[in-house]
mmCIF file of N, CA and C in Angstrom:
data_model
loop_
_atom_site.group_PDB
_atom_site.id
_atom_site.type_symbol
_atom_site.label_atom_id
_atom_site.label_comp_id
_atom_site.label_asym_id
_atom_site.label_seq_id
_atom_site.Cartn_x
_atom_site.Cartn_y
_atom_site.Cartn_z
ATOM 1 N N MET A 293 132.231 268.271 219.525
ATOM 2 C CA MET A 293 133.611 268.528 219.153
ATOM 3 C C MET A 293 133.725 268.475 217.630
ATOM 4 N N LEU A 294 134.375 269.464 217.062
ATOM 5 C CA LEU A 294 134.576 269.563 215.627
ATOM 6 C C LEU A 294 135.869 268.855 215.255
ATOM 7 N N ASN A 295 135.781 267.852 214.388
ATOM 8 C CA ASN A 295 136.967 267.104 213.975
ATOM 9 C C ASN A 295 137.637 267.766 212.783
ATOM 10 N N VAL A 296 138.947 267.867 212.843
ATOM 11 C CA VAL A 296 139.744 268.441 211.765
ATOM 12 C C VAL A 296 140.206 267.301 210.865
ATOM 13 N N ARG A 297 139.768 267.306 209.609
ATOM 14 C CA ARG A 297 140.170 266.268 208.657
ATOM 15 C C ARG A 297 141.471 266.623 207.944
ATOM 16 N N HIS A 298 141.655 267.904 207.651
ATOM 17 C CA HIS A 298 142.832 268.353 206.904
ATOM 18 C C HIS A 298 143.063 269.826 207.224
ATOM 19 N N ALA A 299 144.315 270.230 207.250
ATOM 20 C CA ALA A 299 144.651 271.641 207.457
ATOM 21 C C ALA A 299 145.835 271.994 206.567
ATOM 22 N N MET A 300 145.829 273.235 206.067
ATOM 23 C CA MET A 300 146.888 273.673 205.164
ATOM 24 C C MET A 300 147.172 275.160 205.398
ATOM 25 N N PHE A 301 148.446 275.493 205.633
ATOM 26 C CA PHE A 301 148.855 276.891 205.768
ATOM 27 C C PHE A 301 148.608 277.593 204.439
ATOM 28 N N ARG A 302 148.019 278.802 204.491
ATOM 29 C CA ARG A 302 147.746 279.553 203.264
ATOM 30 C C ARG A 302 148.643 280.768 203.104
ATOM 31 N N ARG A 303 148.691 281.623 204.144
ATOM 32 C CA ARG A 303 149.448 282.872 203.999
ATOM 33 C C ARG A 303 149.558 283.588 205.333
ATOM 34 N N VAL A 304 150.343 284.670 205.330
ATOM 35 C CA VAL A 304 150.468 285.555 206.487
ATOM 36 C C VAL A 304 149.783 286.870 206.132
ATOM 37 N N LEU A 305 148.999 287.374 207.063
ATOM 38 C CA LEU A 305 148.323 288.656 206.898
ATOM 39 C C LEU A 305 148.823 289.610 207.961
ATOM 40 N N GLU A 306 148.918 290.880 207.613
ATOM 41 C CA GLU A 306 149.312 291.899 208.583
ATOM 42 C C GLU A 306 148.141 292.838 208.802
ATOM 43 N N ARG A 307 147.784 293.016 210.056
ATOM 44 C CA ARG A 307 146.727 293.947 210.456
ATOM 45 C C ARG A 307 147.325 294.865 211.504
ATOM 46 N N GLY A 308 147.620 296.092 211.096
ATOM 47 C CA GLY A 308 148.294 297.011 212.005
ATOM 48 C C GLY A 308 149.688 296.497 212.298
ATOM 49 N N GLU A 309 150.011 296.363 213.554
ATOM 50 C CA GLU A 309 151.324 295.875 213.982
ATOM 51 C C GLU A 309 151.354 294.360 214.148
ATOM 52 N N GLN A 310 150.217 293.705 213.994
ATOM 53 C CA GLN A 310 150.117 292.267 214.270
ATOM 54 C C GLN A 310 150.138 291.450 212.979
ATOM 55 N N ARG A 311 150.839 290.312 213.033
ATOM 56 C CA ARG A 311 150.876 289.365 211.907
ATOM 57 C C ARG A 311 150.065 288.127 212.288
ATOM 58 N N TYR A 312 149.279 287.644 211.337
ATOM 59 C CA TYR A 312 148.428 286.473 211.550
ATOM 60 C C TYR A 312 148.702 285.443 210.468
ATOM 61 N N ALA A 313 148.662 284.187 210.842
ATOM 62 C CA ALA A 313 148.772 283.100 209.876
ATOM 63 C C ALA A 313 147.365 282.613 209.560
ATOM 64 N N GLU A 314 147.085 282.465 208.278
ATOM 65 C CA GLU A 314 145.792 281.955 207.836
ATOM 66 C C GLU A 314 145.953 280.482 207.482
ATOM 67 N N VAL A 315 145.099 279.643 208.058
ATOM 68 C CA VAL A 315 145.151 278.204 207.835
ATOM 69 C C VAL A 315 143.792 277.749 207.322
ATOM 70 N N GLU A 316 143.796 277.052 206.192
ATOM 71 C CA GLU A 316 142.565 276.469 205.663
ATOM 72 C C GLU A 316 142.321 275.155 206.385
ATOM 73 N N VAL A 317 141.111 274.986 206.901
ATOM 74 C CA VAL A 317 140.773 273.814 207.708
ATOM 75 C C VAL A 317 139.545 273.128 207.117
ATOM 76 N N HIS A 318 139.647 271.818 206.894
ATOM 77 C CA HIS A 318 138.512 271.016 206.436
ATOM 78 C C HIS A 318 138.038 270.181 207.617
ATOM 79 N N THR A 319 136.734 270.242 207.884
ATOM 80 C CA THR A 319 136.156 269.548 209.036
ATOM 81 C C THR A 319 135.123 268.524 208.577
ATOM 82 N N ASP A 320 134.596 267.778 209.539
ATOM 83 C CA ASP A 320 133.532 266.826 209.244
ATOM 84 C C ASP A 320 132.153 267.402 209.557
ATOM 85 N N ALA A 321 132.078 268.701 209.797
ATOM 86 C CA ALA A 321 130.803 269.340 210.145
ATOM 87 C C ALA A 321 130.038 269.738 208.884
ATOM 88 N N PRO A 322 128.797 269.290 208.725
ATOM 89 C CA PRO A 322 128.023 269.652 207.537
ATOM 90 C C PRO A 322 127.790 271.160 207.427
ATOM 91 N N ARG A 323 127.663 271.830 208.565
ATOM 92 C CA ARG A 323 127.388 273.266 208.556
ATOM 93 C C ARG A 323 128.621 274.083 208.162
ATOM 94 N N ASP A 324 129.799 273.649 208.581
ATOM 95 C CA ASP A 324 131.045 274.371 208.301
ATOM 96 C C ASP A 324 132.127 273.404 207.829
ATOM 97 N N PRO A 325 131.996 272.857 206.624
ATOM 98 C CA PRO A 325 132.988 271.878 206.176
ATOM 99 C C PRO A 325 134.357 272.487 205.882
ATOM 100 N N GLU A 326 134.382 273.773 205.532
ATOM 101 C CA GLU A 326 135.650 274.429 205.218
ATOM 102 C C GLU A 326 135.727 275.753 205.965
ATOM 103 N N LEU A 327 136.808 275.923 206.737
ATOM 104 C CA LEU A 327 136.991 277.111 207.561
ATOM 105 C C LEU A 327 138.351 277.730 207.287
ATOM 106 N N LEU A 328 138.479 278.994 207.642
ATOM 107 C CA LEU A 328 139.772 279.662 207.670
ATOM 108 C C LEU A 328 140.037 280.020 209.125
ATOM 109 N N ALA A 329 141.150 279.543 209.652
ATOM 110 C CA ALA A 329 141.522 279.800 211.044
ATOM 111 C C ALA A 329 142.702 280.756 211.060
ATOM 112 N N TYR A 330 142.669 281.725 211.972
ATOM 113 C CA TYR A 330 143.722 282.730 212.066
ATOM 114 C C TYR A 330 144.434 282.596 213.404
ATOM 115 N N PHE A 331 145.752 282.482 213.324
ATOM 116 C CA PHE A 331 146.591 282.314 214.508
ATOM 117 C C PHE A 331 147.556 283.481 214.622
ATOM 118 N N ARG A 332 147.918 283.816 215.851
ATOM 119 C CA ARG A 332 149.002 284.767 216.093
ATOM 120 C C ARG A 332 149.975 284.117 217.066
ATOM 121 N N ARG A 333 151.221 284.588 217.040
ATOM 122 C CA ARG A 333 152.234 284.083 217.966
ATOM 123 C C ARG A 333 152.167 284.915 219.234
ATOM 124 N N GLU A 334 152.116 284.233 220.353
ATOM 125 C CA GLU A 334 152.075 284.880 221.658
ATOM 126 C C GLU A 334 153.496 285.182 222.135
ATOM 127 N N GLY A 335 153.617 285.984 223.174
ATOM 128 C CA GLY A 335 154.911 286.356 223.733
ATOM 129 C C GLY A 335 155.726 285.176 224.222
ATOM 130 N N ASN A 336 155.059 284.100 224.633
ATOM 131 C CA ASN A 336 155.777 282.913 225.113
ATOM 132 C C ASN A 336 156.165 281.964 223.978
ATOM 133 N N GLY A 337 155.877 282.365 222.733
ATOM 134 C CA GLY A 337 156.250 281.547 221.576
ATOM 135 C C GLY A 337 155.170 280.600 221.093
ATOM 136 N N SER A 338 154.086 280.461 221.849
ATOM 137 C CA SER A 338 153.005 279.563 221.428
ATOM 138 C C SER A 338 152.109 280.279 220.411
ATOM 139 N N PHE A 339 151.224 279.518 219.786
ATOM 140 C CA PHE A 339 150.299 280.076 218.802
ATOM 141 C C PHE A 339 148.892 280.060 219.372
ATOM 142 N N GLN A 340 148.173 281.169 219.186
ATOM 143 C CA GLN A 340 146.812 281.279 219.693
ATOM 144 C C GLN A 340 145.846 281.439 218.527
ATOM 145 N N LEU A 341 144.781 280.644 218.547
ATOM 146 C CA LEU A 341 143.700 280.781 217.580
ATOM 147 C C LEU A 341 142.889 282.009 217.968
ATOM 148 N N VAL A 342 142.783 282.983 217.052
ATOM 149 C CA VAL A 342 142.101 284.228 217.396
ATOM 150 C C VAL A 342 140.797 284.442 216.637
ATOM 151 N N ARG A 343 140.637 283.765 215.491
ATOM 152 C CA ARG A 343 139.438 284.005 214.690
ATOM 153 C C ARG A 343 139.195 282.817 213.778
ATOM 154 N N VAL A 344 137.916 282.531 213.517
ATOM 155 C CA VAL A 344 137.546 281.464 212.591
ATOM 156 C C VAL A 344 136.494 282.017 211.631
ATOM 157 N N ILE A 345 136.743 281.814 210.350
ATOM 158 C CA ILE A 345 135.860 282.302 209.293
ATOM 159 C C ILE A 345 135.305 281.103 208.532
ATOM 160 N N SER A 346 134.001 281.124 208.271
ATOM 161 C CA SER A 346 133.398 280.097 207.431
ATOM 162 C C SER A 346 133.745 280.418 205.988
ATOM 163 N N HIS A 347 134.228 279.432 205.276
ATOM 164 C CA HIS A 347 134.664 279.612 203.892
ATOM 165 C C HIS A 347 133.722 278.809 203.007
ATOM 166 N N ALA A 348 132.527 279.358 202.793
ATOM 167 C CA ALA A 348 131.488 278.630 202.070
ATOM 168 C C ALA A 348 131.374 279.049 200.613
ATOM 169 N N ALA A 349 132.347 279.776 200.110
ATOM 170 C CA ALA A 349 132.291 280.220 198.720
ATOM 171 C C ALA A 349 132.492 279.040 197.781
ATOM 172 N N ASP A 350 131.767 279.051 196.692
ATOM 173 C CA ASP A 350 131.905 278.018 195.673
ATOM 174 C C ASP A 350 133.144 278.336 194.843
ATOM 175 N N HIS A 351 134.122 277.442 194.841
ATOM 176 C CA HIS A 351 135.386 277.706 194.146
ATOM 177 C C HIS A 351 135.208 277.850 192.638
ATOM 178 N N GLU A 352 134.154 277.272 192.084
ATOM 179 C CA GLU A 352 133.911 277.408 190.651
ATOM 180 C C GLU A 352 133.571 278.849 190.299
ATOM 181 N N TRP A 353 132.829 279.516 191.192
ATOM 182 C CA TRP A 353 132.454 280.905 190.965
ATOM 183 C C TRP A 353 133.467 281.871 191.558
ATOM 184 N N ASP A 354 134.069 281.519 192.654
ATOM 185 C CA ASP A 354 135.003 282.390 193.373
ATOM 186 C C ASP A 354 136.426 281.914 193.111
ATOM 187 N N TRP A 355 136.823 281.849 191.871
ATOM 188 C CA TRP A 355 138.090 281.244 191.478
ATOM 189 C C TRP A 355 139.305 282.031 191.928
ATOM 190 N N PHE A 356 139.159 283.305 192.284
ATOM 191 C CA PHE A 356 140.329 284.045 192.766
ATOM 192 C C PHE A 356 140.270 284.289 194.260
ATOM 193 N N ASP A 357 139.380 283.600 194.962
ATOM 194 C CA ASP A 357 139.359 283.607 196.425
ATOM 195 C C ASP A 357 139.068 284.992 197.000
ATOM 196 N N ASN A 358 138.007 285.608 196.551
ATOM 197 C CA ASN A 358 137.608 286.935 196.992
ATOM 198 C C ASN A 358 136.893 286.844 198.335
ATOM 199 N N SER A 359 137.506 287.342 199.385
ATOM 200 C CA SER A 359 136.904 287.263 200.722
ATOM 201 C C SER A 359 135.979 288.442 201.026
ATOM 202 N N MET A 360 135.608 289.212 200.032
ATOM 203 C CA MET A 360 134.798 290.401 200.258
ATOM 204 C C MET A 360 133.297 290.159 200.037
ATOM 205 N N HIS A 361 132.849 288.924 200.025
ATOM 206 C CA HIS A 361 131.430 288.657 199.820
ATOM 207 C C HIS A 361 130.892 287.736 200.906
ATOM 208 N N ALA A 362 129.606 287.407 200.816
ATOM 209 C CA ALA A 362 128.921 286.675 201.885
ATOM 210 C C ALA A 362 129.359 285.225 202.032
ATOM 211 N N GLY A 363 130.177 284.711 201.140
ATOM 212 C CA GLY A 363 130.673 283.346 201.282
ATOM 213 C C GLY A 363 131.604 283.205 202.473
ATOM 214 N N TYR A 364 132.029 284.321 203.022
ATOM 215 C CA TYR A 364 132.929 284.338 204.179
ATOM 216 C C TYR A 364 132.199 284.982 205.351
ATOM 217 N N GLN A 365 132.066 284.249 206.463
ATOM 218 C CA GLN A 365 131.409 284.796 207.648
ATOM 219 C C GLN A 365 132.226 284.450 208.883
ATOM 220 N N ASP A 366 132.347 285.424 209.787
ATOM 221 C CA ASP A 366 133.043 285.177 211.047
ATOM 222 C C ASP A 366 132.154 284.280 211.910
ATOM 223 N N VAL A 367 132.628 283.086 212.227
ATOM 224 C CA VAL A 367 131.852 282.119 213.015
ATOM 225 C C VAL A 367 132.482 281.872 214.384
ATOM 226 N N THR A 368 133.447 282.695 214.767
ATOM 227 C CA THR A 368 134.154 282.503 216.036
ATOM 228 C C THR A 368 133.183 282.476 217.214
ATOM 229 N N ALA A 369 132.320 283.477 217.309
ATOM 230 C CA ALA A 369 131.382 283.546 218.437
ATOM 231 C C ALA A 369 130.415 282.372 218.420
ATOM 232 N N ARG A 370 129.907 282.022 217.249
ATOM 233 C CA ARG A 370 128.957 280.911 217.156
ATOM 234 C C ARG A 370 129.597 279.595 217.586
ATOM 235 N N MET A 371 130.857 279.401 217.248
ATOM 236 C CA MET A 371 131.535 278.146 217.566
ATOM 237 C C MET A 371 131.919 278.026 219.036
ATOM 238 N N PHE A 372 132.271 279.139 219.673
ATOM 239 C CA PHE A 372 132.885 279.056 220.996
ATOM 240 C C PHE A 372 132.113 279.734 222.122
ATOM 241 N N ASN A 373 130.954 280.317 221.860
ATOM 242 C CA ASN A 373 130.154 280.951 222.904
ATOM 243 C C ASN A 373 128.850 280.198 223.088
ATOM 244 N N GLY A 374 128.221 280.398 224.212
ATOM 245 C CA GLY A 374 126.923 279.780 224.458
ATOM 246 C C GLY A 374 126.981 278.763 225.580
ATOM 247 N N PRO A 375 125.809 278.258 225.974
ATOM 248 C CA PRO A 375 125.733 277.379 227.136
ATOM 249 C C PRO A 375 126.449 276.043 226.968
ATOM 250 N N SER A 376 126.598 275.561 225.748
ATOM 251 C CA SER A 376 127.237 274.251 225.565
ATOM 252 C C SER A 376 128.733 274.365 225.288
ATOM 253 N N HIS A 377 129.261 275.561 225.380
ATOM 254 C CA HIS A 377 130.680 275.764 225.081
ATOM 255 C C HIS A 377 131.386 276.384 226.278
ATOM 256 N N GLY A 378 132.622 275.978 226.488
ATOM 257 C CA GLY A 378 133.482 276.613 227.485
ATOM 258 C C GLY A 378 134.473 277.466 226.732
ATOM 259 N N ALA A 379 134.038 278.579 226.185
ATOM 260 C CA ALA A 379 134.720 279.373 225.168
ATOM 261 C C ALA A 379 136.240 279.266 225.137
ATOM 262 N N PRO A 380 136.980 279.677 226.166
ATOM 263 C CA PRO A 380 138.437 279.609 226.051
ATOM 264 C C PRO A 380 138.944 278.179 225.880
ATOM 265 N N ASP A 381 138.340 277.232 226.598
ATOM 266 C CA ASP A 381 138.785 275.841 226.488
ATOM 267 C C ASP A 381 138.475 275.266 225.115
ATOM 268 N N ASP A 382 137.264 275.510 224.596
ATOM 269 C CA ASP A 382 136.898 275.019 223.274
ATOM 270 C C ASP A 382 137.800 275.611 222.199
ATOM 271 N N ARG A 383 138.037 276.909 222.283
ATOM 272 C CA ARG A 383 138.875 277.576 221.287
ATOM 273 C C ARG A 383 140.304 277.031 221.352
ATOM 274 N N HIS A 384 140.809 276.869 222.556
ATOM 275 C CA HIS A 384 142.164 276.343 222.728
ATOM 276 C C HIS A 384 142.262 274.918 222.183
ATOM 277 N N ALA A 385 141.275 274.082 222.486
ATOM 278 C CA ALA A 385 141.289 272.687 222.035
ATOM 279 C C ALA A 385 141.190 272.602 220.513
ATOM 280 N N PHE A 386 140.332 273.409 219.901
ATOM 281 C CA PHE A 386 140.204 273.400 218.444
ATOM 282 C C PHE A 386 141.503 273.877 217.800
ATOM 283 N N GLY A 387 142.095 274.942 218.342
ATOM 284 C CA GLY A 387 143.378 275.422 217.834
ATOM 285 C C GLY A 387 144.459 274.365 217.936
ATOM 286 N N ARG A 388 144.479 273.646 219.037
ATOM 287 C CA ARG A 388 145.470 272.580 219.229
ATOM 288 C C ARG A 388 145.273 271.458 218.200
ATOM 289 N N ARG A 389 144.009 271.107 217.921
ATOM 290 C CA ARG A 389 143.750 270.064 216.919
ATOM 291 C C ARG A 389 144.229 270.497 215.539
ATOM 292 N N ILE A 390 144.088 271.768 215.218
ATOM 293 C CA ILE A 390 144.582 272.270 213.931
ATOM 294 C C ILE A 390 146.103 272.208 213.899
ATOM 295 N N LEU A 391 146.743 272.671 214.970
ATOM 296 C CA LEU A 391 148.209 272.688 215.020
ATOM 297 C C LEU A 391 148.807 271.288 214.951
ATOM 298 N N GLU A 392 148.059 270.276 215.359
ATOM 299 C CA GLU A 392 148.554 268.897 215.339
ATOM 300 C C GLU A 392 148.454 268.258 213.959
ATOM 301 N N ARG A 393 147.746 268.869 213.026
ATOM 302 C CA ARG A 393 147.569 268.300 211.691
ATOM 303 C C ARG A 393 148.755 268.636 210.793
ATOM 304 N N GLU A 394 149.062 267.696 209.881
ATOM 305 C CA GLU A 394 150.103 267.871 208.891
ATOM 306 C C GLU A 394 151.321 268.571 209.511
ATOM 307 N N ASP A 395 151.824 269.599 208.859
ATOM 308 C CA ASP A 395 152.999 270.320 209.378
ATOM 309 C C ASP A 395 152.637 271.759 209.745
ATOM 310 N N ILE A 396 151.426 271.954 210.231
ATOM 311 C CA ILE A 396 150.925 273.303 210.499
ATOM 312 C C ILE A 396 151.783 274.048 211.517
ATOM 313 N N GLN A 397 152.121 273.422 212.622
ATOM 314 C CA GLN A 397 152.899 274.124 213.646
ATOM 315 C C GLN A 397 154.260 274.548 213.093
ATOM 316 N N ALA A 398 154.904 273.698 212.315
ATOM 317 C CA ALA A 398 156.199 274.044 211.714
ATOM 318 C C ALA A 398 156.046 275.190 210.717
ATOM 319 N N GLU A 399 154.972 275.167 209.927
ATOM 320 C CA GLU A 399 154.722 276.249 208.965
ATOM 321 C C GLU A 399 154.502 277.578 209.688
ATOM 322 N N LEU A 400 153.725 277.557 210.759
ATOM 323 C CA LEU A 400 153.479 278.782 211.510
ATOM 324 C C LEU A 400 154.763 279.294 212.147
ATOM 325 N N ALA A 401 155.583 278.396 212.671
ATOM 326 C CA ALA A 401 156.856 278.801 213.279
ATOM 327 C C ALA A 401 157.769 279.441 212.233
ATOM 328 N N ARG A 402 157.718 278.929 211.017
ATOM 329 C CA ARG A 402 158.566 279.469 209.951
ATOM 330 C C ARG A 402 158.072 280.837 209.478
ATOM 331 N N HIS A 403 156.759 281.013 209.404
ATOM 332 C CA HIS A 403 156.201 282.245 208.852
ATOM 333 C C HIS A 403 155.901 283.323 209.891
ATOM 334 N N LEU A 404 155.809 282.938 211.155
ATOM 335 C CA LEU A 404 155.576 283.912 212.233
ATOM 336 C C LEU A 404 156.721 283.816 213.242
ATOM 337 N N PRO A 405 157.912 284.285 212.860
ATOM 338 C CA PRO A 405 159.077 284.152 213.759
ATOM 339 C C PRO A 405 158.933 284.966 215.032
#
């Protein structure tokens, strides 16, 4: 289980007709200490974690947060697929742990009406 140490709402992104909230997540995992989690609002009003990106860029070099290089990798499949994972349950549980941190759920409700 990946523990969430800190989470912070960053921004809203639009992809086609869909809006996503980007949340910066700090974990206790040596392999993925900093992640970007993407949530969307479902029809029932809840928030679903849809994608997780490893944010391994060095802030000293990547001072303007350029996501167009190898410091950013989609780790969703690696985190939630495979024999030791129950993909939907793991993804749901990790998303819930993020939403429980700080004021993330309130921020998402405000930015994804």
